[in-house]
Coordinates of C-alpha atoms in Angstrom, one line a residue:
M1 CA -5.2 5.2 1.1
L2 CA -2.0 4.7 3.0
F3 CA -3.6 3.3 6.1
A4 CA -6.1 1.2 4.2
R5 CA -3.0 -0.7 3.1
L6 CA -2.0 -1.0 6.7
K7 CA -5.1 -3.0 7.6
R8 CA -4.1 -5.7 5.1
H9 CA -0.8 -6.1 6.9
L10 CA -1.8 -5.4 10.5
G11 CA -5.5 -5.8 11.0
R12 CA -7.3 -3.4 13.3
T13 CA -5.2 -0.9 15.1
A14 CA -6.4 -1.9 18.5
Q15 CA -5.6 -5.5 17.8
V16 CA -2.1 -4.5 16.8
G17 CA -1.7 -2.5 20.0
L18 CA -2.8 -5.4 22.2
A19 CA -0.5 -7.8 20.4
A20 CA 2.4 -5.4 20.9
L21 CA 1.5 -5.2 24.6
T22 CA 1.4 -9.0 25.0
L23 CA 4.7 -9.4 23.2
T24 CA 6.4 -6.6 25.1
V25 CA 5.6 -8.4 28.4
A26 CA 6.9 -11.6 27.0
A27 CA 10.1 -10.0 25.8
C28 CA 10.8 -8.6 29.3
D29 CA 9.7 -11.3 31.6
G30 CA 12.4 -13.9 31.4
S31 CA 10.9 -16.0 28.6
N32 CA 12.9 -17.4 25.7
I33 CA 12.2 -14.7 23.2
Q34 CA 15.5 -13.8 21.6
I35 CA 16.5 -10.2 20.9
P36 CA 19.5 -10.0 18.6
G37 CA 22.5 -7.9 19.6
F38 CA 23.6 -4.9 17.6
G39 CA 26.9 -6.6 16.8
G40 CA 30.1 -4.8 16.0
A41 CA 33.2 -4.3 18.2
A42 CA 32.7 -3.2 21.7
Q43 CA 33.8 0.3 22.7
S44 CA 35.6 1.0 25.9
N45 CA 34.0 3.4 28.4
T46 CA 36.2 6.4 27.6
T47 CA 38.2 5.7 24.4
T48 CA 37.5 4.3 21.0
S49 CA 39.5 1.1 20.4
S50 CA 37.7 0.7 17.0
P51 CA 35.3 2.8 15.1
L52 CA 31.8 3.0 16.4
S53 CA 29.0 1.8 14.1
D54 CA 25.9 3.9 13.5
A55 CA 23.9 1.3 15.5
E56 CA 26.2 1.7 18.6
A57 CA 26.1 5.4 18.5
A58 CA 22.3 5.4 18.0
R59 CA 21.8 3.1 20.9
F60 CA 23.9 5.3 23.2
L61 CA 21.9 8.3 22.1
T62 CA 18.6 6.5 22.8
Q63 CA 19.7 6.3 26.4
A64 CA 21.3 9.8 26.7
T65 CA 18.9 12.0 24.7
F66 CA 15.3 12.4 23.5
G67 CA 16.3 10.3 20.4
P68 CA 19.0 10.0 17.9
T69 CA 19.3 11.9 14.7
Q70 CA 21.5 11.3 11.7
A71 CA 23.6 14.3 12.7
S72 CA 23.9 13.3 16.3
I73 CA 24.9 9.8 15.3
K74 CA 27.7 11.3 13.2
T75 CA 28.8 13.5 16.1
V76 CA 29.1 10.5 18.5
K77 CA 31.0 8.4 16.0
N78 CA 33.6 11.2 15.6
T79 CA 34.4 11.2 19.3
T80 CA 34.1 9.0 22.4
Y81 CA 31.1 8.5 24.6
A82 CA 32.9 10.2 27.5
S83 CA 34.0 13.2 25.4
W84 CA 30.4 13.6 24.0
I85 CA 29.1 13.6 27.6
D86 CA 31.7 16.3 28.6
Q87 CA 30.7 18.4 25.6
Q88 CA 27.0 18.1 26.4
M89 CA 27.4 19.0 30.0
A90 CA 29.2 22.2 29.0
M91 CA 26.5 23.4 26.6
P92 CA 24.2 26.3 27.5
T93 CA 20.5 25.5 27.9
P94 CA 17.4 27.5 26.9
S95 CA 15.1 28.9 29.5
H96 CA 11.5 27.8 29.8
V97 CA 10.7 30.9 31.8
N98 CA 12.0 33.1 29.1
Y99 CA 9.9 31.2 26.6
V100 CA 6.6 31.6 28.5
D101 CA 7.3 35.2 29.2
N102 CA 7.9 36.0 25.5
R103 CA 4.9 33.8 24.6
L104 CA 2.7 35.9 26.9
I105 CA 3.9 39.1 25.2
D106 CA 3.0 37.6 21.8
M107 CA -0.4 36.5 23.1
R108 CA -1.2 39.9 24.5
E109 CA -0.7 41.6 21.1
S110 CA -4.0 40.1 20.0
N111 CA -5.6 39.8 23.5
A112 CA -4.6 42.3 26.2
T113 CA -6.0 40.1 28.9
A114 CA -4.4 36.8 27.8
T115 CA -2.9 34.7 30.6
L116 CA -0.5 31.8 30.6
A117 CA -1.8 28.2 30.7
P118 CA -0.2 24.8 30.8
N119 CA -0.2 24.7 27.0
Q120 CA 2.5 27.3 26.9
F121 CA 4.8 25.1 29.0
Y122 CA 4.0 22.1 26.8
E123 CA 5.0 24.2 23.8
S124 CA 8.4 25.0 25.3
F125 CA 8.9 21.4 26.4
W126 CA 8.3 19.9 22.9
N127 CA 10.3 22.6 21.3
Y128 CA 13.4 22.2 23.5
S129 CA 13.2 18.5 23.9
S130 CA 13.1 17.9 20.2
R131 CA 15.3 20.8 18.9
S132 CA 17.7 21.9 21.6
D133 CA 21.4 20.9 21.3
D134 CA 21.9 20.2 25.0
Q135 CA 20.1 16.9 24.7
L136 CA 21.8 15.2 27.7
R137 CA 20.6 17.9 30.0
Q138 CA 17.2 17.9 28.5
R139 CA 16.9 14.1 29.0
V140 CA 18.2 14.1 32.5
K141 CA 16.0 17.1 33.4
F142 CA 13.0 15.1 32.3
A143 CA 14.1 12.1 34.4
L144 CA 14.5 14.3 37.5
S145 CA 11.0 15.7 36.9
E146 CA 9.7 12.2 37.4
I147 CA 11.4 11.9 40.8
F148 CA 11.0 15.5 42.1
V149 CA 7.4 15.7 41.0
I150 CA 5.1 18.7 40.7
S151 CA 2.2 18.6 38.3
L152 CA 0.4 21.1 36.1
L153 CA -2.8 19.0 36.7
D154 CA -2.9 20.7 40.1
P155 CA -4.9 24.0 39.3
N156 CA -2.8 25.7 42.0
I157 CA 0.4 25.3 40.1
D158 CA 1.3 28.5 38.2
T159 CA 2.5 27.9 34.6
R160 CA 5.3 30.4 34.9
G161 CA 6.3 28.8 38.2
A162 CA 6.3 25.4 36.6
A163 CA 8.5 26.6 33.9
S164 CA 10.9 28.0 36.5
Y165 CA 10.8 24.7 38.4
Y166 CA 11.7 22.8 35.3
D167 CA 14.6 25.3 34.6
M168 CA 15.8 24.7 38.2
L169 CA 15.9 20.9 37.6
G170 CA 17.9 21.5 34.4
A171 CA 20.3 23.9 36.1
N172 CA 21.0 21.2 38.8
A173 CA 21.1 18.2 36.5
F174 CA 24.9 18.1 36.6
G175 CA 25.5 19.9 39.8
N176 CA 25.5 18.5 43.4
F177 CA 22.5 16.6 44.7
R178 CA 22.6 18.5 48.0
T179 CA 22.1 21.8 46.1
L180 CA 19.3 20.2 44.1
L181 CA 17.6 19.0 47.2
E182 CA 17.7 22.5 48.7
Q183 CA 16.4 24.2 45.6
V184 CA 13.6 21.7 45.3
S185 CA 12.7 22.2 48.9
L186 CA 12.5 26.0 48.6
H187 CA 10.9 26.3 45.2
P188 CA 7.4 27.8 45.6
M189 CA 5.8 25.4 43.2
M190 CA 7.0 22.4 45.3
G191 CA 5.7 24.4 48.3
V192 CA 2.3 24.7 46.6
Y193 CA 2.2 21.2 45.3
L194 CA 3.1 19.5 48.6
T195 CA 1.6 22.2 50.8
S196 CA 4.8 23.2 52.6
I197 CA 4.4 26.9 51.6
A198 CA 3.1 29.0 54.5
N199 CA 3.5 26.0 56.8
Q200 CA 3.0 27.1 60.4
K201 CA 4.4 26.0 63.7
E202 CA 2.3 23.9 66.1
D203 CA -0.4 25.6 68.2
A204 CA -1.8 23.7 71.2
A205 CA -4.7 26.2 71.6
T206 CA -6.1 25.4 68.1
G207 CA -4.7 21.8 67.8
R208 CA -2.7 22.8 64.8
S209 CA 0.4 20.7 63.9
P210 CA 2.9 21.5 61.1
D211 CA 2.0 20.1 57.7
E212 CA 3.8 16.8 57.2
N213 CA 3.2 16.4 53.5
Y214 CA 6.6 17.6 52.1
A215 CA 8.5 16.1 55.0
R216 CA 7.0 12.7 54.2
E217 CA 7.5 12.8 50.4
V218 CA 11.0 14.2 50.5
L219 CA 12.0 11.1 52.4
Q220 CA 9.8 8.6 50.7
L221 CA 10.2 9.7 47.1
M222 CA 13.1 12.1 46.7
S223 CA 16.0 10.9 48.8
I224 CA 16.0 7.7 50.9
G225 CA 12.9 5.7 50.2
V226 CA 10.9 3.7 52.7
S227 CA 13.4 0.8 53.5
Q228 CA 17.0 0.8 54.5
L229 CA 19.2 -0.1 51.6
N230 CA 22.5 -1.7 51.0
T231 CA 24.8 0.1 48.6
N232 CA 23.7 -2.2 45.8
G233 CA 20.1 -1.1 46.2
T234 CA 18.8 -4.3 47.9
A235 CA 16.8 -4.0 51.1
R236 CA 18.5 -4.5 54.5
L237 CA 16.5 -7.1 56.4
D238 CA 15.8 -7.7 60.1
S239 CA 16.2 -11.1 61.8
A240 CA 12.8 -12.2 60.5
G241 CA 13.6 -11.3 56.9
A242 CA 11.5 -8.2 56.7
P243 CA 12.9 -4.9 55.3
L244 CA 14.1 -2.4 57.9
P245 CA 12.3 0.9 57.7
A246 CA 14.3 3.9 56.7
Y247 CA 12.3 6.3 58.9
T248 CA 9.4 6.5 61.3
S249 CA 6.3 8.7 61.7
A250 CA 8.2 10.5 64.4
D251 CA 11.0 11.3 62.0
I252 CA 8.4 12.9 59.7
A253 CA 6.8 14.9 62.5
G254 CA 10.2 16.2 63.6
L255 CA 11.2 17.1 60.0
A256 CA 7.9 18.8 59.3
K257 CA 8.8 21.4 62.0
V258 CA 11.9 22.3 60.1
F259 CA 9.7 23.3 57.1
T260 CA 7.6 25.8 59.1
G261 CA 8.0 29.5 58.4
W262 CA 8.9 29.3 54.7
S263 CA 6.6 31.1 52.3
W264 CA 6.3 33.4 49.3
Y265 CA 9.2 35.7 48.3
H266 CA 8.6 39.4 48.8
P267 CA 11.1 42.2 49.3
T268 CA 9.1 43.5 52.3
P269 CA 7.6 40.5 53.9
T270 CA 4.5 40.7 56.1
A271 CA 1.8 38.5 57.4
N272 CA -0.1 39.1 54.2
T273 CA 2.8 38.1 52.0
F274 CA 3.3 35.0 54.1
A275 CA -0.3 34.0 53.4
G276 CA 0.1 34.8 49.7
R277 CA -2.5 37.6 49.8
V278 CA -0.1 40.1 48.3
K279 CA 2.3 38.5 45.8
N280 CA 5.4 40.0 44.2
A281 CA 5.5 39.6 40.4
D282 CA 8.3 37.0 40.7
A283 CA 6.9 35.2 43.8
T284 CA 6.2 32.0 41.8
I285 CA 9.7 31.7 40.4
R286 CA 11.9 32.9 43.3
P287 CA 12.8 30.7 46.3
M288 CA 10.6 30.8 49.4
I289 CA 11.9 33.1 52.1
F290 CA 11.9 32.6 55.9
Y291 CA 9.3 34.2 58.2
S292 CA 10.5 33.6 61.7
T293 CA 7.1 34.3 63.4
Y294 CA 5.7 31.1 62.0
H295 CA 8.6 28.8 62.6
S296 CA 8.5 26.1 65.2
T297 CA 10.9 26.5 68.1
S298 CA 10.2 23.2 69.8
E299 CA 12.7 20.3 69.7
K300 CA 13.0 18.8 66.2
A301 CA 14.2 15.1 66.1
F302 CA 14.6 13.2 62.9
L303 CA 16.9 10.5 61.4
G304 CA 19.1 10.4 64.5
R305 CA 19.6 14.2 64.6
T306 CA 18.1 16.6 67.1
I307 CA 17.7 20.3 66.9
A308 CA 17.3 21.6 70.4
A309 CA 14.2 23.6 71.4
G310 CA 14.5 27.4 71.1
S311 CA 16.1 27.5 67.7
T312 CA 14.7 30.5 65.7
D313 CA 17.1 30.3 62.8
G314 CA 15.1 28.7 60.0
A315 CA 18.0 28.6 57.6
A316 CA 20.3 26.9 60.1
D317 CA 17.5 24.3 60.9
L318 CA 17.0 23.7 57.2
K319 CA 20.7 23.2 56.6
I320 CA 20.9 20.6 59.4
A321 CA 17.9 18.7 58.0
L322 CA 19.0 18.7 54.4
D323 CA 22.6 17.8 55.4
T324 CA 21.2 14.9 57.4
I325 CA 19.1 13.6 54.6
F326 CA 21.9 14.1 52.1
A327 CA 24.3 12.1 54.3
H328 CA 22.0 9.1 54.6
P329 CA 23.5 6.0 53.1
N330 CA 20.3 5.3 51.1
V331 CA 20.5 8.3 48.9
G332 CA 23.1 7.0 46.4
P333 CA 21.4 3.6 45.7
F334 CA 17.9 5.1 45.9
I335 CA 18.5 7.9 43.4
G336 CA 21.1 6.1 41.4
K337 CA 18.8 3.2 40.7
Q338 CA 15.9 5.4 39.6
L339 CA 18.1 7.3 37.2
I340 CA 19.3 4.0 35.7
Q341 CA 15.7 2.9 35.3
R342 CA 14.7 6.1 33.5
L343 CA 17.7 6.1 31.2
V344 CA 18.9 2.5 30.7
T345 CA 17.0 -0.5 32.2
S346 CA 14.2 -1.2 34.6
N347 CA 16.0 -4.1 36.4
P348 CA 19.7 -3.1 36.8
S349 CA 21.8 -5.7 38.5
P350 CA 22.8 -5.0 42.1
A351 CA 26.4 -4.7 40.9
Y352 CA 25.3 -1.9 38.4
V353 CA 23.5 0.0 41.2
E354 CA 26.4 -0.4 43.5
R355 CA 28.9 1.0 41.0
V356 CA 26.6 4.0 40.4
A357 CA 25.9 4.5 44.2
S358 CA 29.6 4.3 44.9
V359 CA 30.2 7.2 42.5
F360 CA 27.4 9.2 44.2
N361 CA 29.1 8.5 47.5
N362 CA 32.5 9.6 46.2
N363 CA 33.2 10.9 42.7
G364 CA 36.9 10.0 43.0
A365 CA 37.9 13.3 44.4
G366 CA 36.1 13.0 47.8
V367 CA 32.9 14.7 46.7
R368 CA 29.6 13.3 47.5
G369 CA 26.5 13.8 45.4
D370 CA 28.2 14.8 42.1
M371 CA 25.4 14.4 39.6
A372 CA 27.7 14.8 36.6
A373 CA 29.8 11.9 37.8
V374 CA 26.6 9.9 38.5
I375 CA 25.3 10.4 35.0
R376 CA 28.6 9.5 33.5
A377 CA 28.7 6.3 35.6
I378 CA 25.2 5.3 34.5
L379 CA 25.8 5.8 30.8
L380 CA 29.4 4.5 30.6
D381 CA 28.8 1.4 32.8
P382 CA 29.5 -1.9 31.1
E383 CA 26.0 -3.0 31.7
A384 CA 24.7 0.0 29.7
R385 CA 27.2 -0.2 26.9
H386 CA 27.4 -4.0 26.5
P387 CA 24.0 -5.6 27.3
D388 CA 25.2 -8.7 25.4
N389 CA 27.3 -9.4 28.6
V390 CA 24.2 -9.4 30.8
D391 CA 21.0 -11.5 30.9
S392 CA 19.1 -10.2 27.9
A393 CA 15.9 -11.6 29.3
V394 CA 15.8 -8.9 32.0
F395 CA 17.7 -6.0 30.3
G396 CA 15.8 -3.0 29.0
K397 CA 12.8 -0.9 29.7
V398 CA 9.5 0.1 28.1
R399 CA 9.8 3.5 26.3
E400 CA 7.3 5.9 27.9
P401 CA 5.0 7.6 25.4
I402 CA 6.6 11.1 25.7
I403 CA 10.0 9.6 24.7
R404 CA 8.5 7.8 21.7
M405 CA 7.0 11.1 20.5
T406 CA 10.3 13.0 20.9
N407 CA 12.1 10.1 19.2
W408 CA 9.8 10.5 16.2
M409 CA 10.2 14.3 16.2
R410 CA 14.0 14.2 16.3
A411 CA 14.6 11.2 14.0
F412 CA 12.4 12.6 11.2
N413 CA 13.2 16.3 11.7
A414 CA 9.6 17.3 12.6
T415 CA 9.2 21.0 12.8
S416 CA 6.5 23.5 13.8
V417 CA 4.6 25.3 11.1
S418 CA 3.8 28.1 13.5
G419 CA 7.1 28.0 15.2
A420 CA 5.4 27.6 18.6
Y421 CA 5.1 23.8 18.8
L422 CA 1.3 23.9 19.4
I423 CA 1.0 20.5 21.1
T424 CA -1.6 20.8 23.8
S425 CA -2.2 18.2 26.5
T426 CA -1.5 14.6 25.5
S427 CA -2.6 13.2 28.9
A428 CA -5.7 11.3 27.7
N429 CA -5.2 7.6 27.5
T430 CA -6.7 7.8 24.0
S431 CA -3.7 10.0 23.2
L432 CA -0.2 9.4 24.7
G433 CA -1.4 9.0 28.3
Q434 CA 1.3 11.5 29.3
S435 CA 2.0 15.2 29.2
P436 CA 5.3 16.7 30.5
L437 CA 5.2 17.8 34.1
S438 CA 1.6 16.6 34.4
S439 CA 1.6 13.4 36.4
P440 CA -1.6 12.4 38.2
S441 CA 0.1 12.5 41.6
V442 CA 3.3 13.0 43.5
F443 CA 4.0 9.3 42.8
N444 CA 4.7 10.2 39.1
F445 CA 3.0 8.5 36.2
Y446 CA 4.3 5.2 37.5
R447 CA 6.2 4.0 40.5
P448 CA 9.8 2.8 40.2
G449 CA 9.0 -0.4 42.1
Y450 CA 6.0 -1.3 40.0
S451 CA 5.7 -4.9 38.8
P452 CA 2.6 -5.7 36.6
P453 CA 0.3 -8.1 38.5
N454 CA -0.9 -11.3 37.0
T455 CA 1.9 -11.4 34.4
R456 CA 4.9 -13.6 33.9
L457 CA 7.0 -10.5 34.6
G458 CA 5.4 -10.1 38.1
A459 CA 5.7 -13.8 38.8
V460 CA 9.5 -13.6 38.6
N461 CA 9.6 -10.3 40.6
L462 CA 10.8 -8.2 37.7
L463 CA 10.1 -4.5 37.6
Q464 CA 8.5 -2.7 34.7
P465 CA 7.5 0.8 36.0
E466 CA 6.2 2.2 32.7
F467 CA 3.7 -0.7 32.5
Q468 CA 1.6 1.1 35.2
I469 CA 0.3 3.4 32.5
V470 CA -0.4 0.6 30.0
D471 CA -3.8 -0.8 29.4
E472 CA -6.0 -1.8 26.5
V473 CA -7.2 1.7 25.9
S474 CA -3.8 3.4 26.2
V475 CA -2.2 0.9 23.8
A476 CA -4.8 1.5 21.2
G477 CA -4.6 5.2 21.9
Y478 CA -0.9 5.3 21.3
A479 CA -1.3 3.3 18.0
N480 CA -4.0 5.7 16.8
T481 CA -2.1 8.8 17.9
M482 CA 1.0 7.7 16.0
Q483 CA -1.0 6.8 13.0
N484 CA -2.3 10.4 12.8
T485 CA 1.0 11.9 13.8
I486 CA 3.1 10.1 11.3
G487 CA 0.5 10.5 8.6
N488 CA -0.5 14.1 9.1
G489 CA 1.3 15.7 12.2
I490 CA 0.3 16.5 15.7
G491 CA -0.9 19.5 17.6
T492 CA -3.3 22.3 16.8
G493 CA -3.8 22.3 13.1
T494 CA -1.3 19.5 12.9
D495 CA 1.3 22.1 13.7
V496 CA 4.2 19.7 14.2
R497 CA 4.9 17.6 11.2
S498 CA 7.6 16.0 9.1
T499 CA 8.1 16.0 5.4
Y500 CA 10.2 12.8 5.6
A501 CA 12.6 14.3 3.1
A502 CA 15.5 12.1 3.9
E503 CA 13.4 8.9 4.0
T504 CA 11.6 9.8 0.7
M505 CA 15.0 10.1 -1.0
V506 CA 15.8 6.4 -0.3
A507 CA 12.3 5.0 -0.4
G508 CA 12.7 3.9 -4.0
D509 CA 14.9 1.1 -2.5
P510 CA 12.9 -0.5 0.4
L511 CA 16.1 -2.1 1.8
L512 CA 17.7 1.3 2.2
L513 CA 14.6 2.8 3.7
V514 CA 14.3 0.1 6.3
D515 CA 18.0 0.2 7.1
R516 CA 17.6 3.9 7.9
I517 CA 14.6 3.5 10.1
N518 CA 16.3 0.5 11.8
T519 CA 19.2 2.8 12.8
L520 CA 17.2 5.8 13.9
L521 CA 14.5 3.9 15.8
L522 CA 15.9 0.5 16.7
Y523 CA 19.7 1.2 16.7
G524 CA 20.3 -1.7 14.3
Q525 CA 18.5 -4.3 16.4
M526 CA 15.5 -4.9 14.1
S527 CA 14.7 -8.6 14.0
G528 CA 14.6 -10.5 10.7
A529 CA 10.9 -11.2 11.1
L530 CA 10.0 -7.5 11.7
R531 CA 12.2 -6.5 8.8
A532 CA 10.6 -8.9 6.4
R533 CA 7.2 -7.8 7.5
I534 CA 7.9 -4.1 6.9
L535 CA 9.6 -4.8 3.6
D536 CA 6.6 -6.7 2.4
A537 CA 4.3 -3.8 3.4
V538 CA 6.5 -1.2 1.8
R539 CA 6.8 -3.1 -1.4
G540 CA 3.0 -3.2 -1.5
I541 CA 3.0 0.5 -2.3
T542 CA 3.9 0.7 -6.0
V543 CA 5.9 3.7 -7.1
P544 CA 4.2 4.7 -10.4
G545 CA 6.2 5.1 -13.6
G546 CA 5.4 5.9 -17.2
T547 CA 3.3 9.0 -17.4
A548 CA 3.1 9.6 -13.6
T549 CA 3.8 13.1 -12.4
Q550 CA 6.6 13.8 -10.0
A551 CA 4.0 14.6 -7.4
Q552 CA 2.5 11.2 -7.7
I553 CA 5.9 9.5 -7.5
N554 CA 6.7 11.6 -4.4
T555 CA 3.4 10.7 -2.7
A556 CA 4.1 7.0 -3.2
L557 CA 7.6 7.3 -1.8
T558 CA 6.4 9.4 1.2
N559 CA 3.7 6.8 1.9
R560 CA 6.3 4.1 1.9
A561 CA 8.3 6.0 4.5
K562 CA 5.3 6.7 6.7
L563 CA 4.2 3.1 6.6
A564 CA 7.7 1.8 7.5
I565 CA 7.9 4.2 10.4
Y566 CA 4.5 3.4 11.7
L567 CA 5.0 -0.3 11.6
T568 CA 8.3 0.1 13.5
M569 CA 6.9 2.4 16.1
I570 CA 4.0 0.2 17.1
S571 CA 6.2 -3.0 17.1
P572 CA 7.1 -4.6 20.5
E573 CA 10.7 -4.4 19.4
Y574 CA 10.5 -0.6 19.4
L575 CA 8.3 -0.3 22.5
V576 CA 11.0 -2.1 24.5
Q577 CA 14.3 -0.1 24.7
R578 CA 17.1 -2.6 24.8

């Protein structure tokens, strides 16, 4: 009944989705579509010169968390942005490894031979992303997982190992980038995914060369990128105007030798443990160890550094290699820009990138790679906090589907009936088109430099990375998924659902209902046109009086809330985070 009413206001779901897709492109591509500002007095980066509005707090939380809640909005309003960040960074974080270990114990109570599968990691992801208090770490950890990619779609990736890898990203979210780079390089799941585990030295007799896969991708995707960069993220050019390469194939070959001899952890390593034929119980979650027999001792030259022939100290070679990568001038702008794109806006100005890269290069105390300082710089930057001061036609980003789902879960206090958050894969393009830690390749779900071809966006060289996973099917799939999720819940047996208790309480007054949803989903930026459309739809659901039972009244009020939420979440104004 509820969604029959929707059709009178929206037409077919697929048509709505395609319209949203078209309007989203228009809103981001330099056209004249106007997006109203949230208004109110501006807040300084570190102190409150005037009280924050709900809308300002909600917008900040949209960038810094998996979605605002009424409680988190109140918390931010009672402090400053900087203080909130400090408090978040000091919070403990739950362990995904502990979750999957305990889940396996529970599973084996009814099935002694039960084993872990990706679904158990998905459960822990949706649980912690939507419910954990350390929201900043949760959000940054997810962003890092889209830069330092492994994927559960690879059948060789162990679920417990993937949980450990995700924990490792979270543990380093506010640490030093150099430590993060080393722990990524030595994690066995990265070794499996990019085939650096059990990598062997060259052998002229067999024609074997060291595996170059990880050496290539750690440069291309995880540290410096393919072109030399200025501090502001723009490419350095040669005399002909072409980008200067950041590395060569010879650099990759030299670096690959460094990553030889590293393989599975075992307290008593042997040739069998190197090959993974005999695994320790914790081999998938403990850092790889060095096996000197398999390490290349020939000269290793890369990025202007040379390790002389004869070196048998794998740890020393690794330190030289990672120190060299870490010191490269590209790292600050390359990593900084990607984090800005994932948290704030797809097309940060060169000045924004330079400010963040400069903090990466020196946190103010002479420390390079301080990720806590980098995250603060991104979220407190004037461009992030005051978009009315920058070109609104290019500011913002498409919300990726996972973020939209967690936004719904948090805003409307969705909980798990079973307690296990039984949301299985949502990777199909008829669903969300995404599952956490499950990208189709090492290039993530989408590339940071992606610009949609044959669009006005592409014509003016603007980036919109998330559009790489948008097409007619995925747009309709999202609209249909949210229709079912908002109406009934999501997961096995619609395990994760909301009662919309707070929304039902105010749904008797459509103005109050829309105001609440505007704050939680659109940080006060809902346009007059969208507001009028939603109000018209909500008022079309009559709240019965007279002899109606309380259950009938509650049903009508809940349906009003569901309809208003759905109309908001499929609107182009919601799909574009501003």
